[in-house]
mmCIF file of C-alpha atoms and ligand atoms in Angstrom:
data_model
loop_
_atom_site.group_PDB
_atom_site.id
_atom_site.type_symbol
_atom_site.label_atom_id
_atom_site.label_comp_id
_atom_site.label_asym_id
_atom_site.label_seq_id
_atom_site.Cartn_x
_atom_site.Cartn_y
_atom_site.Cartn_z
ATOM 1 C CA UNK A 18 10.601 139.183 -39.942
ATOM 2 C CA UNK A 19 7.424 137.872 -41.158
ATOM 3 C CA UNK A 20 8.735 136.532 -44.737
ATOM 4 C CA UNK A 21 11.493 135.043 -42.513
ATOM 5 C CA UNK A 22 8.519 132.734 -39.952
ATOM 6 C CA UNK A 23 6.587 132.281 -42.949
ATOM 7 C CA UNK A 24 10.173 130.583 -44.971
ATOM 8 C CA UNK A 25 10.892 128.130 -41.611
ATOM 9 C CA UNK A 26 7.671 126.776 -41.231
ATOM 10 C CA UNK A 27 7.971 125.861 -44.790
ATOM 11 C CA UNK A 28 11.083 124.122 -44.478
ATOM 12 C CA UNK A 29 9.764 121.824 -41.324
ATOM 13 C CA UNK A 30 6.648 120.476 -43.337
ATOM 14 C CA UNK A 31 8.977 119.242 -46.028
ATOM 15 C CA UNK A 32 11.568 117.807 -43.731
ATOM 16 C CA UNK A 33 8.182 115.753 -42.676
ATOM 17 C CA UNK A 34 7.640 114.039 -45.689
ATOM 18 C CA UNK A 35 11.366 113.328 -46.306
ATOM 19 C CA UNK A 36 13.509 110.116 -45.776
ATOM 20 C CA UNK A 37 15.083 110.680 -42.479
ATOM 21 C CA UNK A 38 16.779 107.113 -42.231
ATOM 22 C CA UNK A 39 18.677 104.793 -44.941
ATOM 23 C CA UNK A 40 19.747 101.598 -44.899
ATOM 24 C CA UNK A 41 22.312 99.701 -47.132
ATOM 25 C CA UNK A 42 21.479 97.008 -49.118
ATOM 26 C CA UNK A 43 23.943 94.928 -51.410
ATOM 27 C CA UNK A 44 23.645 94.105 -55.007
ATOM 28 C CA UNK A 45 24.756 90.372 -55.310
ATOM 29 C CA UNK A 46 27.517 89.374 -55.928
ATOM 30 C CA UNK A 47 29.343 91.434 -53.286
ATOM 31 C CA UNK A 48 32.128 91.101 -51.460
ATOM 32 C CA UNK A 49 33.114 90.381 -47.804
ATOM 33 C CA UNK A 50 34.161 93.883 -47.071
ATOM 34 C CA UNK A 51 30.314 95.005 -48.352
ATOM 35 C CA UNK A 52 28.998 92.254 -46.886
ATOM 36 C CA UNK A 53 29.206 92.944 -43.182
ATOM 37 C CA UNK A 54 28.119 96.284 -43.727
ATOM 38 C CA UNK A 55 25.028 95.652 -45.243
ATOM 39 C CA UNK A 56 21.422 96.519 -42.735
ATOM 40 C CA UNK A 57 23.653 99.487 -41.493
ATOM 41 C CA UNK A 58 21.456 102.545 -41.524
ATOM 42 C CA UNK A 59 22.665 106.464 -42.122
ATOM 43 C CA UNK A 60 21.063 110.128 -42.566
ATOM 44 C CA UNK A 61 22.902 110.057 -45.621
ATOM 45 C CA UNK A 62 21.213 109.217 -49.192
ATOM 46 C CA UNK A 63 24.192 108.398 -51.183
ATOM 47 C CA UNK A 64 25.786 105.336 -49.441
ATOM 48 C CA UNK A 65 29.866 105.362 -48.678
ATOM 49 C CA UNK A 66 31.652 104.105 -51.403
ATOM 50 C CA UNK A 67 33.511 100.979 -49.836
ATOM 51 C CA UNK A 68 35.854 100.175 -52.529
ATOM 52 C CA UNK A 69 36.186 101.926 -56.291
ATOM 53 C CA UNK A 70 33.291 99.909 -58.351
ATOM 54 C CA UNK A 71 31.013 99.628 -55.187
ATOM 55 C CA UNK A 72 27.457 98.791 -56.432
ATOM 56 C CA UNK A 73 25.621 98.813 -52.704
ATOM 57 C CA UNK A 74 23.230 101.254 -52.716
ATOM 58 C CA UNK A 75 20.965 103.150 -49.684
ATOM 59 C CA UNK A 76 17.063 102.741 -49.600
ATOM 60 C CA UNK A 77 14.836 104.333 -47.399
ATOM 61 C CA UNK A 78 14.654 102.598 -43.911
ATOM 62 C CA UNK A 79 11.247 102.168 -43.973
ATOM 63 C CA UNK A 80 11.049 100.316 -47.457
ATOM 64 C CA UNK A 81 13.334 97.446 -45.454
ATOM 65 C CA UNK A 82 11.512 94.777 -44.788
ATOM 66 C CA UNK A 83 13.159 92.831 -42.337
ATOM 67 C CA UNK A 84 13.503 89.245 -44.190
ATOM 68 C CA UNK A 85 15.897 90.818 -47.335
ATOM 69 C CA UNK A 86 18.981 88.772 -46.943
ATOM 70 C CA UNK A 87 20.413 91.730 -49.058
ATOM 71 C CA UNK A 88 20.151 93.884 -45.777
ATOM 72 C CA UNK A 89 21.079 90.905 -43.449
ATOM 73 C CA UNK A 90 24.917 89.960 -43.568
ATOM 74 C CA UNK A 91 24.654 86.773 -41.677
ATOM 75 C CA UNK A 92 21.639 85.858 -43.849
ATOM 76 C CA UNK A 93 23.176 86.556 -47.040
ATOM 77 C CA UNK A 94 26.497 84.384 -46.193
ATOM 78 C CA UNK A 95 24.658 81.247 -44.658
ATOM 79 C CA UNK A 96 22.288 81.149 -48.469
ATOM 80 C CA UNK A 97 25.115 81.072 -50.524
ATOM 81 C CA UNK A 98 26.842 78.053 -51.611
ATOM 82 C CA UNK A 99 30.404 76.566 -49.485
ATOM 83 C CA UNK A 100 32.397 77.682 -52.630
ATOM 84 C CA UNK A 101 31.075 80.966 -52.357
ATOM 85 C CA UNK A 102 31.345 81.521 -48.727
ATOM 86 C CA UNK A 103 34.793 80.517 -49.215
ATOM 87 C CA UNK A 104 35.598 83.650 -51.954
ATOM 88 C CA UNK A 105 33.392 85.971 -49.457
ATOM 89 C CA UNK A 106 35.139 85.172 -46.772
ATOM 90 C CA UNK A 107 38.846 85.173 -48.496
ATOM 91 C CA UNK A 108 39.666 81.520 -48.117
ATOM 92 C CA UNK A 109 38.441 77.667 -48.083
ATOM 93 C CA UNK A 110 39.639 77.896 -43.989
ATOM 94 C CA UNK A 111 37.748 80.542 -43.200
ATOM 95 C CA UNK A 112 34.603 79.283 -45.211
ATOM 96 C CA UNK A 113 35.158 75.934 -43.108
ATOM 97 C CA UNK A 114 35.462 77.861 -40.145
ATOM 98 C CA UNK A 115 31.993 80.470 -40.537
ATOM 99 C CA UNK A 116 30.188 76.896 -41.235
ATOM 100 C CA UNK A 117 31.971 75.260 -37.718
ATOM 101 C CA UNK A 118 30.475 78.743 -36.013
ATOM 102 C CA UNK A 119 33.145 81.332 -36.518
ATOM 103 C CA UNK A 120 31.962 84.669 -36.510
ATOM 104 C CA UNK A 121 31.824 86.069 -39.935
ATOM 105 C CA UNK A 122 32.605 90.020 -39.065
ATOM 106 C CA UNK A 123 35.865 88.567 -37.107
ATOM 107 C CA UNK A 124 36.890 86.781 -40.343
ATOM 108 C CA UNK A 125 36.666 89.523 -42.869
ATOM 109 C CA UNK A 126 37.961 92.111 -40.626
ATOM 110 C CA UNK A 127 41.295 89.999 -39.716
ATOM 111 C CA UNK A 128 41.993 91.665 -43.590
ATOM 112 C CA UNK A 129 40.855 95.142 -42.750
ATOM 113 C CA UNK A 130 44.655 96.402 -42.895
ATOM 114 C CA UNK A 131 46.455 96.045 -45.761
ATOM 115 C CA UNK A 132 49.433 93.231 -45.072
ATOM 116 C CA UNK A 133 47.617 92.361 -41.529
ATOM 117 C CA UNK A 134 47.382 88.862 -42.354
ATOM 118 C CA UNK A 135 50.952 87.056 -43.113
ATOM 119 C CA UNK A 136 52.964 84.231 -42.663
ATOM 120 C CA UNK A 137 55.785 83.175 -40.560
ATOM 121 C CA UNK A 138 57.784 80.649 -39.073
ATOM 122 C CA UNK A 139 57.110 79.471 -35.645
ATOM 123 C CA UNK A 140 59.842 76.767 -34.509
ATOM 124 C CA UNK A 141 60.299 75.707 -38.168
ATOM 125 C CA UNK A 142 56.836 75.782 -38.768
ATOM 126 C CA UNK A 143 54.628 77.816 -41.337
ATOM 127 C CA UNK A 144 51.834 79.417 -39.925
ATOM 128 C CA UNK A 145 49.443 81.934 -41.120
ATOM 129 C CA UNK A 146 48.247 85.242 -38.377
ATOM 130 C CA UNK A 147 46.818 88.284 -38.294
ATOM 131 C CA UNK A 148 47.338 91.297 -35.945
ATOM 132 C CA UNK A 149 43.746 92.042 -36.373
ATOM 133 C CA UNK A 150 42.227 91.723 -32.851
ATOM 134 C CA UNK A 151 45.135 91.302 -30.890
ATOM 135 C CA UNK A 152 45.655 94.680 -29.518
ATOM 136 C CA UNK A 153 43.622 95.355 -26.070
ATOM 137 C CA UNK A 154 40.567 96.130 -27.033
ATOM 138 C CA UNK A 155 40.464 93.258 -29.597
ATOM 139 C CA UNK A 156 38.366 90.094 -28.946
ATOM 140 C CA UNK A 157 41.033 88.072 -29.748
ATOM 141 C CA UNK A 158 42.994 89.386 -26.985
ATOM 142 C CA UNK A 159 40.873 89.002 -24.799
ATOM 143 C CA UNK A 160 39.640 85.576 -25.707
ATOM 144 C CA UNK A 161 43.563 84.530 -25.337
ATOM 145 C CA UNK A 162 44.300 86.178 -22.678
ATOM 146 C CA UNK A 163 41.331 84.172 -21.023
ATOM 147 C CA UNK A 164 43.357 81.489 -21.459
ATOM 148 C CA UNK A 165 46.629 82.410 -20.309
ATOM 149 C CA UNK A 166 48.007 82.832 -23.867
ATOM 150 C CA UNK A 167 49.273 86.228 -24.318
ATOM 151 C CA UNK A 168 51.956 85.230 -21.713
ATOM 152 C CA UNK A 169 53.745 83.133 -24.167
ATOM 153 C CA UNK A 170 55.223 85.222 -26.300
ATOM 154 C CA UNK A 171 56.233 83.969 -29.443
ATOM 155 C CA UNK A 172 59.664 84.592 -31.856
ATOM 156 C CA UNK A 173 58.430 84.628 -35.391
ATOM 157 C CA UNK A 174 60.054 84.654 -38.745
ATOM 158 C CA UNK A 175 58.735 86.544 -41.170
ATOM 159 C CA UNK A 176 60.830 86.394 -44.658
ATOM 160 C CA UNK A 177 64.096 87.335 -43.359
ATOM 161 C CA UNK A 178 63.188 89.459 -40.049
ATOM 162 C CA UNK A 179 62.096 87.856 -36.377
ATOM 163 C CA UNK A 180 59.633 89.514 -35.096
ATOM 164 C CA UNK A 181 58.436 89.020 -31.728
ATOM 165 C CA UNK A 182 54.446 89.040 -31.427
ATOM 166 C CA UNK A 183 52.535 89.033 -28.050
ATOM 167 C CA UNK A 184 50.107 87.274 -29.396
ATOM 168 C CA UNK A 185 50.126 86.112 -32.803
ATOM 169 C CA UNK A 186 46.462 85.321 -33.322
ATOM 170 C CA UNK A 187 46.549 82.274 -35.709
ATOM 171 C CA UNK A 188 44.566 82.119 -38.827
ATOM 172 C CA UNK A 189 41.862 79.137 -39.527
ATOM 173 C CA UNK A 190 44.124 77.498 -42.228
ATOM 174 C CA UNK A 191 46.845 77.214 -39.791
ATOM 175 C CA UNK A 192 44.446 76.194 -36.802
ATOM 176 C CA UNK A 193 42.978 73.054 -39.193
ATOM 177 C CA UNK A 194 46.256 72.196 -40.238
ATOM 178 C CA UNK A 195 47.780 71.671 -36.468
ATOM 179 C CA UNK A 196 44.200 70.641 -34.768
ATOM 180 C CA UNK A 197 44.313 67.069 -33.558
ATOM 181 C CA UNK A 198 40.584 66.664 -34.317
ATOM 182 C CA UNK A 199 37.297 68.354 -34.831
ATOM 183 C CA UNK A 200 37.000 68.966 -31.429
ATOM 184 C CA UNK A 201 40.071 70.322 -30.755
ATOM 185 C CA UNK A 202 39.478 72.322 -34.260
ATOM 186 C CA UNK A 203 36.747 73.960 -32.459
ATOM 187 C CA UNK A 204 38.662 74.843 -28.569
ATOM 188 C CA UNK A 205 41.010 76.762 -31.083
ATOM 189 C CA UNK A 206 38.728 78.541 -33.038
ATOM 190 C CA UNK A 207 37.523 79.692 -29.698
ATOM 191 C CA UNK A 208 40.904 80.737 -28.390
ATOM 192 C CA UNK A 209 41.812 82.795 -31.288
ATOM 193 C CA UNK A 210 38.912 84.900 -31.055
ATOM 194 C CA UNK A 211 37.086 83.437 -33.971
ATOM 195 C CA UNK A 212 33.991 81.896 -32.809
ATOM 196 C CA UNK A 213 32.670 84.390 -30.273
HETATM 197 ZN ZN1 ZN B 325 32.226 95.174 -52.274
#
């Protein structure tokens, strides 16, 4: 009984002096799916391995500074170059679109799913969507829906199949290609749930 006490007690002073919080940090380059991860603190030493080859690693909480863009997603993106905010964020669109205010965690996640992001045909024209963000709970949805759009359901042809979307949430490259102007680039952005 006593041995037992005497063990305990011994374990709760050591738990003192260990790390208790850890916070991932990226090891530039990295990629968009890192990216938006990075600042995001855990219990757990070993960080989750994103992807096979993933070089972020976890450092104690307390050794984060604050002003390390490599634990700041939004920092990181905004210092590095157009071209490269272009391959972070999977196209030259969506680079255009995180510098014209589009949320960058929106832009990467529309890829989450494998095959998520496609093209189709709507009345004889190409366009590029994702599902991501168009169910419910999505911002998308509810950004569209906002504006009436979920009503208008369109027929799409994908390859050789229709499909019929609710709300087929259109994809920066296909909202600068049918934009009038800047302006109008920008109302669009909006109403697909991009810049939130
Ligand atoms: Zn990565």
């Amino acid at each position: 009984m006593l041995s037992d006490t005497g063990r305990s007690a011994e374990k709760v002073s050591g738990g003192a002096h260990k790390v208790k919080l850890w916070t991932r940090m990226l090891n530039p380059p990295s990629c968009g799916r890192c990216v938006i991860l990075a600042g995001k603190t855990t219990s757990h030493r070993e960080p989750f391995l994103r992807h096979p080859g993933c070089d972020c690693r976890n450092v104690p909480s307390t050794e984060d500074t604050g002003d390390d863009v490599r634990t700041d997603p939004h920092a990181y993106l905004s210092e590095l170059s157009s071209a490269e905010q272009d391959k972070v964020l999977g196209s030259k669109a969506n680079g255009q679109a995180f510098r014209d205010g589009a949320d960058m965690n929106q832009l990467i996640n529309a890829y989450r799913k494998s095959g998520a992001v496609r093209s189709g045909q709507i009345n004889g024209q190409l366009v590029k969507y994702t599902r991501e963000g168009t169910t419910r709970r999505g911002r998308a949805y509810w950004e569209m829906s906002q504006a009436g759009y979920v009503k208008d359901q369109g027929v799409f042809r994908d390859g050789s199949k229709y499909l019929r979307l609710k709300s087929p949430r259109l994809m920066p490259e296909t909202i600068y290609s049918i934009a009038k102007d800047q302006a109008d680039a920008k109302r669009l952005l909006k109403l697909y749930g991009w810049v939130i």
